[in-house]
Coordinates of C-alpha atoms (C1' of nucleotides) in Angstrom, one line a residue:
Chain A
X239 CA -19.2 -17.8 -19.2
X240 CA -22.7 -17.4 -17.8
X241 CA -23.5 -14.8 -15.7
X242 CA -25.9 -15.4 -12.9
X243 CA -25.5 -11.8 -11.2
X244 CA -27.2 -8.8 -12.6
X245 CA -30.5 -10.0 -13.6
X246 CA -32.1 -9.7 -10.9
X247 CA -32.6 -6.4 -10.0
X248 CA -35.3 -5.5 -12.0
X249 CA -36.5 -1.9 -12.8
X250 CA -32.8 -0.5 -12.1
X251 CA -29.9 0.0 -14.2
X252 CA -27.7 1.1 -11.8
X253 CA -26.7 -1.3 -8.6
X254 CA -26.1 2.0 -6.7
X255 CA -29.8 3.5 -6.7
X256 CA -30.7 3.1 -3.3
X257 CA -27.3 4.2 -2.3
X258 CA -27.2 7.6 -0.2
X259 CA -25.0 10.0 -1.5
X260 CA -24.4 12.9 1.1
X261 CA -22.0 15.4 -0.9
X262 CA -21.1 18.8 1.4
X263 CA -20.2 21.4 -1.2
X264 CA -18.9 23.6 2.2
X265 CA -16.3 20.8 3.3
X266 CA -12.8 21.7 2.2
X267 CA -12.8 18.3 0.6
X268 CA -12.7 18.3 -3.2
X269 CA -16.2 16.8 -4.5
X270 CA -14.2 13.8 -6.4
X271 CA -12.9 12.9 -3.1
X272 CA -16.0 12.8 -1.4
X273 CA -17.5 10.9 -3.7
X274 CA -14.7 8.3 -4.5
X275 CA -14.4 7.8 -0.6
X276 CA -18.1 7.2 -0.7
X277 CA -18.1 4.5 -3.7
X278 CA -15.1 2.9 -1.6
X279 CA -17.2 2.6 1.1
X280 CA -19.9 1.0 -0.1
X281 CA -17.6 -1.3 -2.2
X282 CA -15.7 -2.5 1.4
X283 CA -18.9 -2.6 3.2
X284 CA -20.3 -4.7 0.1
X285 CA -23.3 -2.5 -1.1
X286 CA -21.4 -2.6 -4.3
X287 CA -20.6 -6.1 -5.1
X288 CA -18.1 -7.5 -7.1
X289 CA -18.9 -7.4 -10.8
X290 CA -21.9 -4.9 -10.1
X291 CA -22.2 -2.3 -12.8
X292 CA -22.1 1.4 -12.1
X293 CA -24.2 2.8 -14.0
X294 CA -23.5 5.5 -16.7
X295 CA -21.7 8.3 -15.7
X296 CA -23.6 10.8 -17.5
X297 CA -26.6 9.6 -15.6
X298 CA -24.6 9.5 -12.3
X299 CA -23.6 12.9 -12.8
X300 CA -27.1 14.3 -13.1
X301 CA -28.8 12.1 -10.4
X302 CA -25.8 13.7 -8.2
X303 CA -25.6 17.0 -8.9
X304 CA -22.4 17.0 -10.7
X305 CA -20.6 17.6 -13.7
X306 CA -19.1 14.7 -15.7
X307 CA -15.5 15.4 -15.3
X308 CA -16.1 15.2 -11.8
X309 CA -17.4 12.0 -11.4
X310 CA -15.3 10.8 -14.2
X311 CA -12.3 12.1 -11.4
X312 CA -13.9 10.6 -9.0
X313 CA -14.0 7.0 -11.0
X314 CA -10.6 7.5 -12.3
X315 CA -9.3 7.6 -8.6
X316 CA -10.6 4.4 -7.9
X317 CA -9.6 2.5 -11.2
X318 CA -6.2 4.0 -10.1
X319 CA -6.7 2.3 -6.8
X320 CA -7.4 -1.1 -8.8
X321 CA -11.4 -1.1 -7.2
X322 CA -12.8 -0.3 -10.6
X323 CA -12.5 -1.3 -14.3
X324 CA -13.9 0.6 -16.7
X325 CA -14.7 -1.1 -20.2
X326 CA -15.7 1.4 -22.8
X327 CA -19.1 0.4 -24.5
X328 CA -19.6 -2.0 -21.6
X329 CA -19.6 0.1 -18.0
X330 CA -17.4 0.6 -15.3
X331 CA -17.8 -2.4 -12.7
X332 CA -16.4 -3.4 -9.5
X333 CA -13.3 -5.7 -9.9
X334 CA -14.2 -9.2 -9.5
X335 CA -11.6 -10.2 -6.6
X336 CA -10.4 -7.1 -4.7
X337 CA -7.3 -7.2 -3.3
X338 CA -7.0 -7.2 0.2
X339 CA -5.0 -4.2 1.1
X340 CA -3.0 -1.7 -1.0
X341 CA -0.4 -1.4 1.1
X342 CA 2.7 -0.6 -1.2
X343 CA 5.1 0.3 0.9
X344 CA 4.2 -1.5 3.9
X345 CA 7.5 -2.5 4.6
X346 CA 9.1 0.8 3.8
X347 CA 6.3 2.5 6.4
X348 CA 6.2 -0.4 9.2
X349 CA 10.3 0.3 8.9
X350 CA 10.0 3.9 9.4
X351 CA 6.9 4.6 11.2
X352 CA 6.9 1.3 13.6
X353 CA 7.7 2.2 17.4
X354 CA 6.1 1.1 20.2
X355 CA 3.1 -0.4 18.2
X356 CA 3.2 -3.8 19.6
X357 CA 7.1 -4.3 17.5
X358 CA 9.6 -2.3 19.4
X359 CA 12.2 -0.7 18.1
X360 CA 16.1 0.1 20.4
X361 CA 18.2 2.2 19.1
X362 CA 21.4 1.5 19.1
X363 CA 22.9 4.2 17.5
X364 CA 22.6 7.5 16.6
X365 CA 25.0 9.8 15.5
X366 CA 26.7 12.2 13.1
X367 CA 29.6 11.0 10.7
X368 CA 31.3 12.1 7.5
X369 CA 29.3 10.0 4.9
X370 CA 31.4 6.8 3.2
X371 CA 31.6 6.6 -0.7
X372 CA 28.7 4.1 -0.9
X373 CA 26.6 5.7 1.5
X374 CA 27.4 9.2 -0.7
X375 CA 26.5 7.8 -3.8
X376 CA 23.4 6.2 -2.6
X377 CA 22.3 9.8 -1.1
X378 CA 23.8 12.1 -3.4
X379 CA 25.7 13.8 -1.3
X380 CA 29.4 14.2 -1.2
X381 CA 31.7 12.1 0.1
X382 CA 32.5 12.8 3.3
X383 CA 29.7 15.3 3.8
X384 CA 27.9 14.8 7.6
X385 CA 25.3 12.4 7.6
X386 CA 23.4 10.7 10.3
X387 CA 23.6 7.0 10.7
X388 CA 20.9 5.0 13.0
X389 CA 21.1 1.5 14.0
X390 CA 18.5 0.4 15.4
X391 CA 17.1 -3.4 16.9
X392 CA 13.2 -4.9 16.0
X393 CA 11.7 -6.8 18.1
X394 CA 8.3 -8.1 18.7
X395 CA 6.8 -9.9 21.2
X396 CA 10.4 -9.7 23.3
X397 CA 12.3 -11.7 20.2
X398 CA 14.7 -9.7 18.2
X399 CA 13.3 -9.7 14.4
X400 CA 15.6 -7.4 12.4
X401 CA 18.9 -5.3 12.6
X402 CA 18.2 -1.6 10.7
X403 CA 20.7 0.2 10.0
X404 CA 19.8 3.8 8.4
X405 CA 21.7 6.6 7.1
X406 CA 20.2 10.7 6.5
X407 CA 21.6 13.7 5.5
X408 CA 22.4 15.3 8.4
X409 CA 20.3 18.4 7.1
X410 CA 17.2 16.9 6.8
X411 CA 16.3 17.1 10.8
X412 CA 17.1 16.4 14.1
X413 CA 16.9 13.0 15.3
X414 CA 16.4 12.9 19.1
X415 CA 16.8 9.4 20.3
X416 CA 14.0 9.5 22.8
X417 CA 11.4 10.9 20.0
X418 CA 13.0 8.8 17.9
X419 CA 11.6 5.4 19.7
X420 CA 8.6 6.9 20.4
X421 CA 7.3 8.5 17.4
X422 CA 9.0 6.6 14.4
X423 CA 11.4 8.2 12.1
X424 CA 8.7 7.8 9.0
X425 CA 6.5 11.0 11.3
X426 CA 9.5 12.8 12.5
X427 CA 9.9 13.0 8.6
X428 CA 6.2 14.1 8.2
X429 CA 6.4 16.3 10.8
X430 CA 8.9 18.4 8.8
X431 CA 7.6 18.4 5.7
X432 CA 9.6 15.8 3.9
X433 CA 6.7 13.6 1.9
X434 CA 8.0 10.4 0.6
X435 CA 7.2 9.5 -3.0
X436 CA 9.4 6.5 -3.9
X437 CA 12.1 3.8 -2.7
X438 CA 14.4 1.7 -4.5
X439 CA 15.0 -1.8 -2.8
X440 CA 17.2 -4.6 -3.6
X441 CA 15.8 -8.2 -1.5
X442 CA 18.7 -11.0 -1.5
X443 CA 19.3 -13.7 1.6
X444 CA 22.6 -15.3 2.6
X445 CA 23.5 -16.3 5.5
X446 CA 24.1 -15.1 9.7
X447 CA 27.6 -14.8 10.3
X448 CA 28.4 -15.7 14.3
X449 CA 27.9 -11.9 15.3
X450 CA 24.5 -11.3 13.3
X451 CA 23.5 -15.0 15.2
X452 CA 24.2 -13.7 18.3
X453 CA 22.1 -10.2 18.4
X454 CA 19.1 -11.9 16.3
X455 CA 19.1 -14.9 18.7
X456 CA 20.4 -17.5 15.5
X457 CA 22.5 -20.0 15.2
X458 CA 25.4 -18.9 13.1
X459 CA 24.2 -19.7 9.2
X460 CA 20.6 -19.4 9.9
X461 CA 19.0 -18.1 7.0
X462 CA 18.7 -13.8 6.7
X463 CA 16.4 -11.9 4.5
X464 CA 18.4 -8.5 3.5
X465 CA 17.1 -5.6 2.1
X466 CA 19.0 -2.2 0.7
X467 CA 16.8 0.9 0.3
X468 CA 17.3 4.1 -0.8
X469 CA 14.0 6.7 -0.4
X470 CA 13.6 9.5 -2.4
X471 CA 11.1 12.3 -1.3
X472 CA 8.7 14.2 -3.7
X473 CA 10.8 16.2 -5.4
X474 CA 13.0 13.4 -5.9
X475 CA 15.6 14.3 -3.2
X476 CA 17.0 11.0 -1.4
X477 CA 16.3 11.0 1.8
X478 CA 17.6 7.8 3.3
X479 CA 19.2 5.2 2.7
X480 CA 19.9 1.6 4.6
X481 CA 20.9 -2.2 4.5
X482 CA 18.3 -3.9 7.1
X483 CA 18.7 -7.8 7.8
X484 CA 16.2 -9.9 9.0
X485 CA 15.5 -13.3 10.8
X486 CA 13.8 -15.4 8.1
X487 CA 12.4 -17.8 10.2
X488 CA 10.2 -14.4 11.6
X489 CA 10.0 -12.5 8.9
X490 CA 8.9 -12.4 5.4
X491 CA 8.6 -9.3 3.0
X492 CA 4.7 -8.9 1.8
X493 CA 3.9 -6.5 -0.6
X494 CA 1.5 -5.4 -3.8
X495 CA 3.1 -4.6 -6.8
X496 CA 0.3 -2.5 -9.3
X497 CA 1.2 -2.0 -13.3
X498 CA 1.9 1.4 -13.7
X499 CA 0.0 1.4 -17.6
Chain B
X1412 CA 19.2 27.0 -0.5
X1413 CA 20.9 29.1 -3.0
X1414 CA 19.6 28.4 -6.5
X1415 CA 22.4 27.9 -9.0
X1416 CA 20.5 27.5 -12.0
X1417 CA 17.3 29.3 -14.1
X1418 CA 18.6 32.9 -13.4
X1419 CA 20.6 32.6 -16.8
X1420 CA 18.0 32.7 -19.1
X1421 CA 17.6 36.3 -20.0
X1422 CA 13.6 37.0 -21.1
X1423 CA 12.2 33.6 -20.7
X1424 CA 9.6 32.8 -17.9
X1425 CA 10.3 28.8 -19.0
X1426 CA 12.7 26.6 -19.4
X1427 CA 10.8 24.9 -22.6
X1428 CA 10.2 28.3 -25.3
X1429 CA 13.1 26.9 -27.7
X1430 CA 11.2 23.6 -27.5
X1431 CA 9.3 22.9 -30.5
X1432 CA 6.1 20.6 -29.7
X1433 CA 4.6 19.0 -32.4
X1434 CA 1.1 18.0 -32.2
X1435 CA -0.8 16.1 -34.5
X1436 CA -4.5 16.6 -34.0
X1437 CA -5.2 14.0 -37.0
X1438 CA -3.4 11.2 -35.2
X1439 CA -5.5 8.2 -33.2
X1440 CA -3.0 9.2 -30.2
X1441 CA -4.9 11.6 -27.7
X1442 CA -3.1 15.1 -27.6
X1443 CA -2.9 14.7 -23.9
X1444 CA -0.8 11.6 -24.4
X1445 CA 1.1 13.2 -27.4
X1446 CA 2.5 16.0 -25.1
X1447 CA 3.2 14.2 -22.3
X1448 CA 5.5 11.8 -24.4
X1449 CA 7.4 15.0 -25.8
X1450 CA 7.8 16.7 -22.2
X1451 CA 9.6 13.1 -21.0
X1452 CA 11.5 13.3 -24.3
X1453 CA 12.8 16.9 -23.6
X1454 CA 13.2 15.7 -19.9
X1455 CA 15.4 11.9 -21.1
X1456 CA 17.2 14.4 -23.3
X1457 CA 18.5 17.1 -21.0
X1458 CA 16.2 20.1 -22.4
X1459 CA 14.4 20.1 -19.6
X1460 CA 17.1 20.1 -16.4
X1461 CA 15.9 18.5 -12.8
X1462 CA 14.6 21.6 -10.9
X1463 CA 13.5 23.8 -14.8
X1464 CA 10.1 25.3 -13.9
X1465 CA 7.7 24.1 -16.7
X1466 CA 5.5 27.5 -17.0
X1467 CA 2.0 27.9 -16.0
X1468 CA -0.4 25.9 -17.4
X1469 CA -2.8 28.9 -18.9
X1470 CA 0.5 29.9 -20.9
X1471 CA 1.1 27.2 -21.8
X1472 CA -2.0 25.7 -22.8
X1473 CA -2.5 29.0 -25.0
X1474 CA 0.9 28.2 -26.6
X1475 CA 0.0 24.8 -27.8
X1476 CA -3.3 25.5 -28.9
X1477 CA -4.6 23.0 -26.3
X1478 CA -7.3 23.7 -23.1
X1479 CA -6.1 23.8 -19.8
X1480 CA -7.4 20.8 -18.8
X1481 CA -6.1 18.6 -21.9
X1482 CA -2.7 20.2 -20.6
X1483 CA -3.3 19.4 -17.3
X1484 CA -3.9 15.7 -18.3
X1485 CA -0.9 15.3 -20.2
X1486 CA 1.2 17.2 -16.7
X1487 CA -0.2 14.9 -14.3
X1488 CA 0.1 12.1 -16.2
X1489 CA 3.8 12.5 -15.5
X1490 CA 3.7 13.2 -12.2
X1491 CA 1.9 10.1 -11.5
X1492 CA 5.2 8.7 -13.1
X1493 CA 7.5 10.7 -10.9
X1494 CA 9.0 12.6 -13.5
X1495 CA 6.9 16.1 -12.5
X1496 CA 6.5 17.7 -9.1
X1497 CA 3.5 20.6 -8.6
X1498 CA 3.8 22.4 -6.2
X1499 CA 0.9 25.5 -5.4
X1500 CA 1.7 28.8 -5.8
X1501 CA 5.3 27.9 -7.3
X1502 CA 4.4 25.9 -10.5
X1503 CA 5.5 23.0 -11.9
X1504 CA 9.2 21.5 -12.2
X1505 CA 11.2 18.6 -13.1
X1506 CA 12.1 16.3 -10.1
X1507 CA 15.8 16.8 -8.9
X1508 CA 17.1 13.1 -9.2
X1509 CA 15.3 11.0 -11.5
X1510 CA 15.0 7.7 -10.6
X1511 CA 16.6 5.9 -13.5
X1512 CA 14.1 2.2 -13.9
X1513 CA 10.1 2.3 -13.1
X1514 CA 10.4 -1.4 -13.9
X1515 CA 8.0 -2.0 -11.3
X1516 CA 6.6 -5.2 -11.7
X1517 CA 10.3 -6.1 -13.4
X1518 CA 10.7 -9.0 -11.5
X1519 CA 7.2 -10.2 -12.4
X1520 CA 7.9 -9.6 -16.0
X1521 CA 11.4 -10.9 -16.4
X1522 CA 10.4 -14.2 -14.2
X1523 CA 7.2 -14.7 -17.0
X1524 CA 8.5 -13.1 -20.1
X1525 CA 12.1 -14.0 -20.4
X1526 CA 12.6 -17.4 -22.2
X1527 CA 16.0 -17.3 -24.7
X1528 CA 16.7 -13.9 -23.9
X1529 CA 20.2 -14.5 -22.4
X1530 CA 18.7 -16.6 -19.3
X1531 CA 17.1 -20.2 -20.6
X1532 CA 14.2 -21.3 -19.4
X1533 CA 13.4 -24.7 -19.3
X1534 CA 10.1 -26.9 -19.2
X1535 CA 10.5 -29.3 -16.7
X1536 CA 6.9 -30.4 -16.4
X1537 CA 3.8 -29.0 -17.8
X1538 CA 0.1 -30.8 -17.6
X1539 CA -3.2 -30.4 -16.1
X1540 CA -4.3 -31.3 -12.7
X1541 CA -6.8 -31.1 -10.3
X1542 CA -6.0 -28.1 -8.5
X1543 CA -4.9 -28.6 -4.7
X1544 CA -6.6 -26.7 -1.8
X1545 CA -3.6 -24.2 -1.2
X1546 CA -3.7 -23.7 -5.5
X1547 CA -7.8 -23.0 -5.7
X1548 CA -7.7 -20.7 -2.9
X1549 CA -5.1 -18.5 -4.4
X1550 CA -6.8 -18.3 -7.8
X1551 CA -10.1 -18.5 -6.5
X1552 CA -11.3 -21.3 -8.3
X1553 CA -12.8 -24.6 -7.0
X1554 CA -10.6 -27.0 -5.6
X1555 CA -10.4 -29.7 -7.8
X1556 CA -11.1 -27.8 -10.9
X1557 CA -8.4 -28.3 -13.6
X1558 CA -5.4 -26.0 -13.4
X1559 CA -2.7 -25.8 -15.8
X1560 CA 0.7 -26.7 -13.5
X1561 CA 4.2 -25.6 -15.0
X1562 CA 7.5 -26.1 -13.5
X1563 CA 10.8 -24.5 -15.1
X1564 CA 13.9 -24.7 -14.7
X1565 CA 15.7 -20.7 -14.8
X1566 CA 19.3 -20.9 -16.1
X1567 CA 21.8 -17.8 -17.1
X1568 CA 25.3 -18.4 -17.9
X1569 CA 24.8 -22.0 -18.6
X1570 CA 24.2 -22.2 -14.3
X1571 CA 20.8 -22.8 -12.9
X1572 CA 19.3 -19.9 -10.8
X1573 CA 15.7 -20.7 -10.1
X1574 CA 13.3 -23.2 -9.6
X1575 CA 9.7 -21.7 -11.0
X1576 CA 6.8 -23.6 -10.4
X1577 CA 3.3 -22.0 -11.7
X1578 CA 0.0 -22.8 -11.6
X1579 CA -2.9 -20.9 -14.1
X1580 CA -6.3 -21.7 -14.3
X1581 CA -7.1 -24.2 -17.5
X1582 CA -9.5 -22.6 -19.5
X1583 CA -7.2 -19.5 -19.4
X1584 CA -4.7 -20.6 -22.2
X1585 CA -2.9 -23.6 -24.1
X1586 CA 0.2 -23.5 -23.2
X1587 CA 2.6 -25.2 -25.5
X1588 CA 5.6 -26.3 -24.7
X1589 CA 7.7 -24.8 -27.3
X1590 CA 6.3 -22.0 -27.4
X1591 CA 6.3 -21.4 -23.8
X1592 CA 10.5 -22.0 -23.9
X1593 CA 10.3 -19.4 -27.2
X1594 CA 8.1 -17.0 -26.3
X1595 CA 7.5 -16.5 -22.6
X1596 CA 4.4 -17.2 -20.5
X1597 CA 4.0 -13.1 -20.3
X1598 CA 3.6 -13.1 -24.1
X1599 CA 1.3 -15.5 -24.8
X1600 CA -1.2 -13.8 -22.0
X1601 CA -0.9 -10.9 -23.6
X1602 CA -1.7 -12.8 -27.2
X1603 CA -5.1 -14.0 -25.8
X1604 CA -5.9 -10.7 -24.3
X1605 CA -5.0 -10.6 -20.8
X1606 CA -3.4 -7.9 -19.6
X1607 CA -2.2 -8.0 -16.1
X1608 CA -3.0 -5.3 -13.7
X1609 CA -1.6 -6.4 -10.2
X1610 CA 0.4 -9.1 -8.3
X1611 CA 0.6 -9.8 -5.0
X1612 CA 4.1 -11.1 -3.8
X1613 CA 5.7 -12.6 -0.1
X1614 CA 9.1 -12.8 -0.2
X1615 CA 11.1 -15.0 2.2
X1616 CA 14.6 -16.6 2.5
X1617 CA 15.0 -20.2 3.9
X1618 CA 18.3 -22.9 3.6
X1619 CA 18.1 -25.4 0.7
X1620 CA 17.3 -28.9 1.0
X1621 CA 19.4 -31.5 0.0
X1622 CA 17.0 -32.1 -3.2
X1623 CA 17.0 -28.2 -4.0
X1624 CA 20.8 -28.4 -3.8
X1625 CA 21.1 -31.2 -6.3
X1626 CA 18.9 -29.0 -8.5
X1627 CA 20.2 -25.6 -8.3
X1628 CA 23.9 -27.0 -7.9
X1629 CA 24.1 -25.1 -4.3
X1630 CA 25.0 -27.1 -1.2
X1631 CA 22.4 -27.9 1.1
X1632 CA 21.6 -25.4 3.4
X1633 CA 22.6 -22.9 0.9
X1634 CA 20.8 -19.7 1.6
X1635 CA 17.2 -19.7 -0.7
X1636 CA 15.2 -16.3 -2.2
X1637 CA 11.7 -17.4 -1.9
X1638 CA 8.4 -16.2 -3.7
X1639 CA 4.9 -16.3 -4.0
X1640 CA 3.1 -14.3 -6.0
X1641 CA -0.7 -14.5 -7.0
X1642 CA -1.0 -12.2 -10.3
X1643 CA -4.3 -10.5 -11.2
X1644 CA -5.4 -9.2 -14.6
X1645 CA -7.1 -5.9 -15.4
X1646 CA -10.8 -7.1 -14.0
X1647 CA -9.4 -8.9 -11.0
X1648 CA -9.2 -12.2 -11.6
X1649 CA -6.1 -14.5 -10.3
X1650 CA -4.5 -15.3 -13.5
X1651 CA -1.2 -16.9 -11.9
X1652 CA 0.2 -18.2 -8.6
X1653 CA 3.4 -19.7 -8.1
X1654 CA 6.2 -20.2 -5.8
X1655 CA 9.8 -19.7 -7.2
X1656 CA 13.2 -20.6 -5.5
X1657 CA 16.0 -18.4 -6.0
X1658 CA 19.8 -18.7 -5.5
X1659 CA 20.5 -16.3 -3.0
X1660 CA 24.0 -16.3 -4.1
X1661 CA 23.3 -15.6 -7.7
X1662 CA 19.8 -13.7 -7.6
X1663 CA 18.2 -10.5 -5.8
X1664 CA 15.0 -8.9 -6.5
X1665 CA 15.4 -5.3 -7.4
X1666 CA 12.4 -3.0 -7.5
X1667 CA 10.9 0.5 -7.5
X1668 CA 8.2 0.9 -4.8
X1669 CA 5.8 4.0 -5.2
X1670 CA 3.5 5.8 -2.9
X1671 CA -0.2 5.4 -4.3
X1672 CA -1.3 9.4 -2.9
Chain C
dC266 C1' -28.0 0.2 -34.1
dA267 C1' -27.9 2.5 -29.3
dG268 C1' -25.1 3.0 -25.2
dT269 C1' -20.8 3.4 -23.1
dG270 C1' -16.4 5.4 -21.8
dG271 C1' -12.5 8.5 -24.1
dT272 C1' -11.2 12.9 -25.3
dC273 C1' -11.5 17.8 -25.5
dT274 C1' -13.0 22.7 -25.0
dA275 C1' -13.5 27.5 -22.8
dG276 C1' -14.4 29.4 -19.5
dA277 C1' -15.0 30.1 -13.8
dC278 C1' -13.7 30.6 -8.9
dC279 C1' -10.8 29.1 -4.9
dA280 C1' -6.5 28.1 -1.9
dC281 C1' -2.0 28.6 -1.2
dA282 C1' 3.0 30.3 -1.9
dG283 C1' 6.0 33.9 -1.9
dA284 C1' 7.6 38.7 -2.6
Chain D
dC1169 C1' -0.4 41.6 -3.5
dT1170 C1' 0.3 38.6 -7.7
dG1171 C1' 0.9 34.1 -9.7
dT1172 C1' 0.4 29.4 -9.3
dG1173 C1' -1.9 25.0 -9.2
dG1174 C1' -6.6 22.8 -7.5
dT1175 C1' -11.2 22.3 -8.4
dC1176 C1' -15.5 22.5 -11.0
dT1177 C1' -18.9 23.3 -14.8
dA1178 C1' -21.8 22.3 -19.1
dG1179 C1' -21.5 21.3 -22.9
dA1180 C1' -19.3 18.7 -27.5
dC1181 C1' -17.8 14.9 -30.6
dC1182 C1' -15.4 10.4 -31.2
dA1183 C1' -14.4 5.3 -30.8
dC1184 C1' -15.6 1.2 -29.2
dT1185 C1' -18.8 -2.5 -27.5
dG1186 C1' -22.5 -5.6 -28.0
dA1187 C1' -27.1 -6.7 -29.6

DNA sequence: CAGTGGTCTAGACCACAGA
DNA sequence: CTGTGGTCTAGACCACTGA
């Protein structure tokens, strides 16, 4: 359990003295943010190493010209993010093995957003139909009530990868095909306001049938990842809701799952 | 865009005046915390209706005796759950369809905690090795170093469903045998003080072998759920890494993904 | 014991939403 | 315009850690 980092800088508490701070009390963004953007900075570009200690955030507040709940917002932000760990009597330090990337719902985003980013995305279909039971239930809508539904084809690098097949209230927005390609559904979504917040998925595998074989370029019984999701929006509305498939030999789901304390 | 609800009740700005709150200012639990759990009470319960406005903050925080800011903490506290949506200039109301389960890391917890629960777990092998090159790297220790490795066997229903196999560094825990089966690798990390934080999971699907057949009484080339995960406790340290093989045709993982703001 | 984060207060001003 | 949440301040005391 010995520690052979820390020691060695001598005459400094803090492993962030020589660190410039540049706060712009004019700029629209909140003094927490600009701070905690700064402190994730220097963690990425490794001026804060892992296991480095911040220094007292009493301290940190004067030396910045700040008050203690704001730096203490700042930290939080950051803990939050998994970067820091705060240990009371102790510190807060910079977790020893960072994780790579926080990208939680990676899939869910590279679903909606991808299009024309290197993966390509056909659609297939696009249209307006009274919405089935399970689609209903799964969107809270009623039966029968107009939804859209979307199927669309992945591909990358000219192979297919995945068949998605999507379902919206019909209210939510226009889906123009063209646009559609283009742009990604996820910013179409942005674009009208609609902020997503959560997803529910369900992952299982089985196996091609001949048709799935044939527009995935399989043999029949190949091995398929599928995935059900339904998306709820901020305020807890769903928003979509969709069965995707995809070729297992090309595709694997990758994700972070954080404790929520 | 009609509303249907809130007009009703006659003299009240918010939905929660016939609530009674109950704070205990001599109790170890913070007040911020105290409220917080009696707001997702009154909001499990029904008082407080998907789409009730809560009442502004300054009211409220005069009502319960309590600064804004404590108030504040105890508010977003539950948005960060998802229960709470804030919106500027309108005030804050209860989300419109809660989502039922935040078992996020469920099947992290379920695939280390449950042992005798309903679905038996057994030992198969347990023992320290050397860890491999592929085993160091994912817990970041050195290759070679001793590792503990476990392999169980996952059985509801009296018919096998998983393969686990584990690996954890040594000098983390003892991990006996019978109490693994009893209590659940979760448990006994949390006995010895580690809490875990994070986990970072790949989830593929791939035919079974003839040997996996044999074991999970599937045929071969039955379709496989695959897994690996690399956990992480509180101060970043890789605390477990394992790959687990799933019956498709009996398992699916089922999670909550939210988006970190 | 001294030092740390954890909690809490009582104000202040600003930005945005909606009538 | 009014009302809301968003941000920020300058203090205070407590609980826990580790020497």
């Amino acid at each position: 359990m010995a520690r052979t980092r820390g020691a060695a800088r001598a005459g400094s508490v803090s492993a962030l003295d020589p660190l410039g701070f540049a706060l712009d009390r004019g700029s629209p963004v909140p003094l927490y943010h600009q701070l905690a953007q700064q402190l994730e900075a220097a963690i990425a570009d490794g001026s804060l190493a892992p296991g480095d200690l911040l220094g007292n955030e009493v301290d940190l507040s004067v030396r910045l010209g700040l008050s203690r709940p704001t730096v203490r917002q700042a930290i939080q932000s950051l803990v939050d993010k998994g970067l820091l760990v705060r240990r009371r009597g102790v510190g807060t330090q910079v977790v020893h093995s960072q994780v790579k990337r926080p990208l939680e719902l990676s899939s869910l985003y590279d679903d909606l957003e991808a299009a024309g980013q290197g993966p390509t995305t056909r659609v297939v279909r696009n249209e307006r139909v009274p919405a089935p039971a399970d689609v209903a239930a799964a969107l809270g809508v009623a039966e029968g009530a107009e939804v859209t539904v979307l199927e669309r084809l992945r591909s990358t690098h000219g192979q297919p990868v995945a068949i998605l097949c999507n379902y919206l209230p019909a209210d939510l927005l226009d889906l123009d095909t063209a646009r559609l390609e283009a742009t990604g559904l996820y910013r179409m979504m942005r674009a009208v306001g609609i902020t997503l917040h959560s997803a529910h998925q369900t992952v299982g595998a089985r196996r091609a049938t001949a048709g799935e074989g044939t527009r995935l370029d399989e043999q029949e019984g190949a091995a398929l990842l599928t995935m059900q999701r339904t998306a709820y929006d901020d305020t807890g509305r769903a928003v979509e809701y969709g069965t995707h498939i995809y070729r297992a030999s090309r595709y694997a789901f990758d994700f972070q799952l954080m404790v929520r304390s």
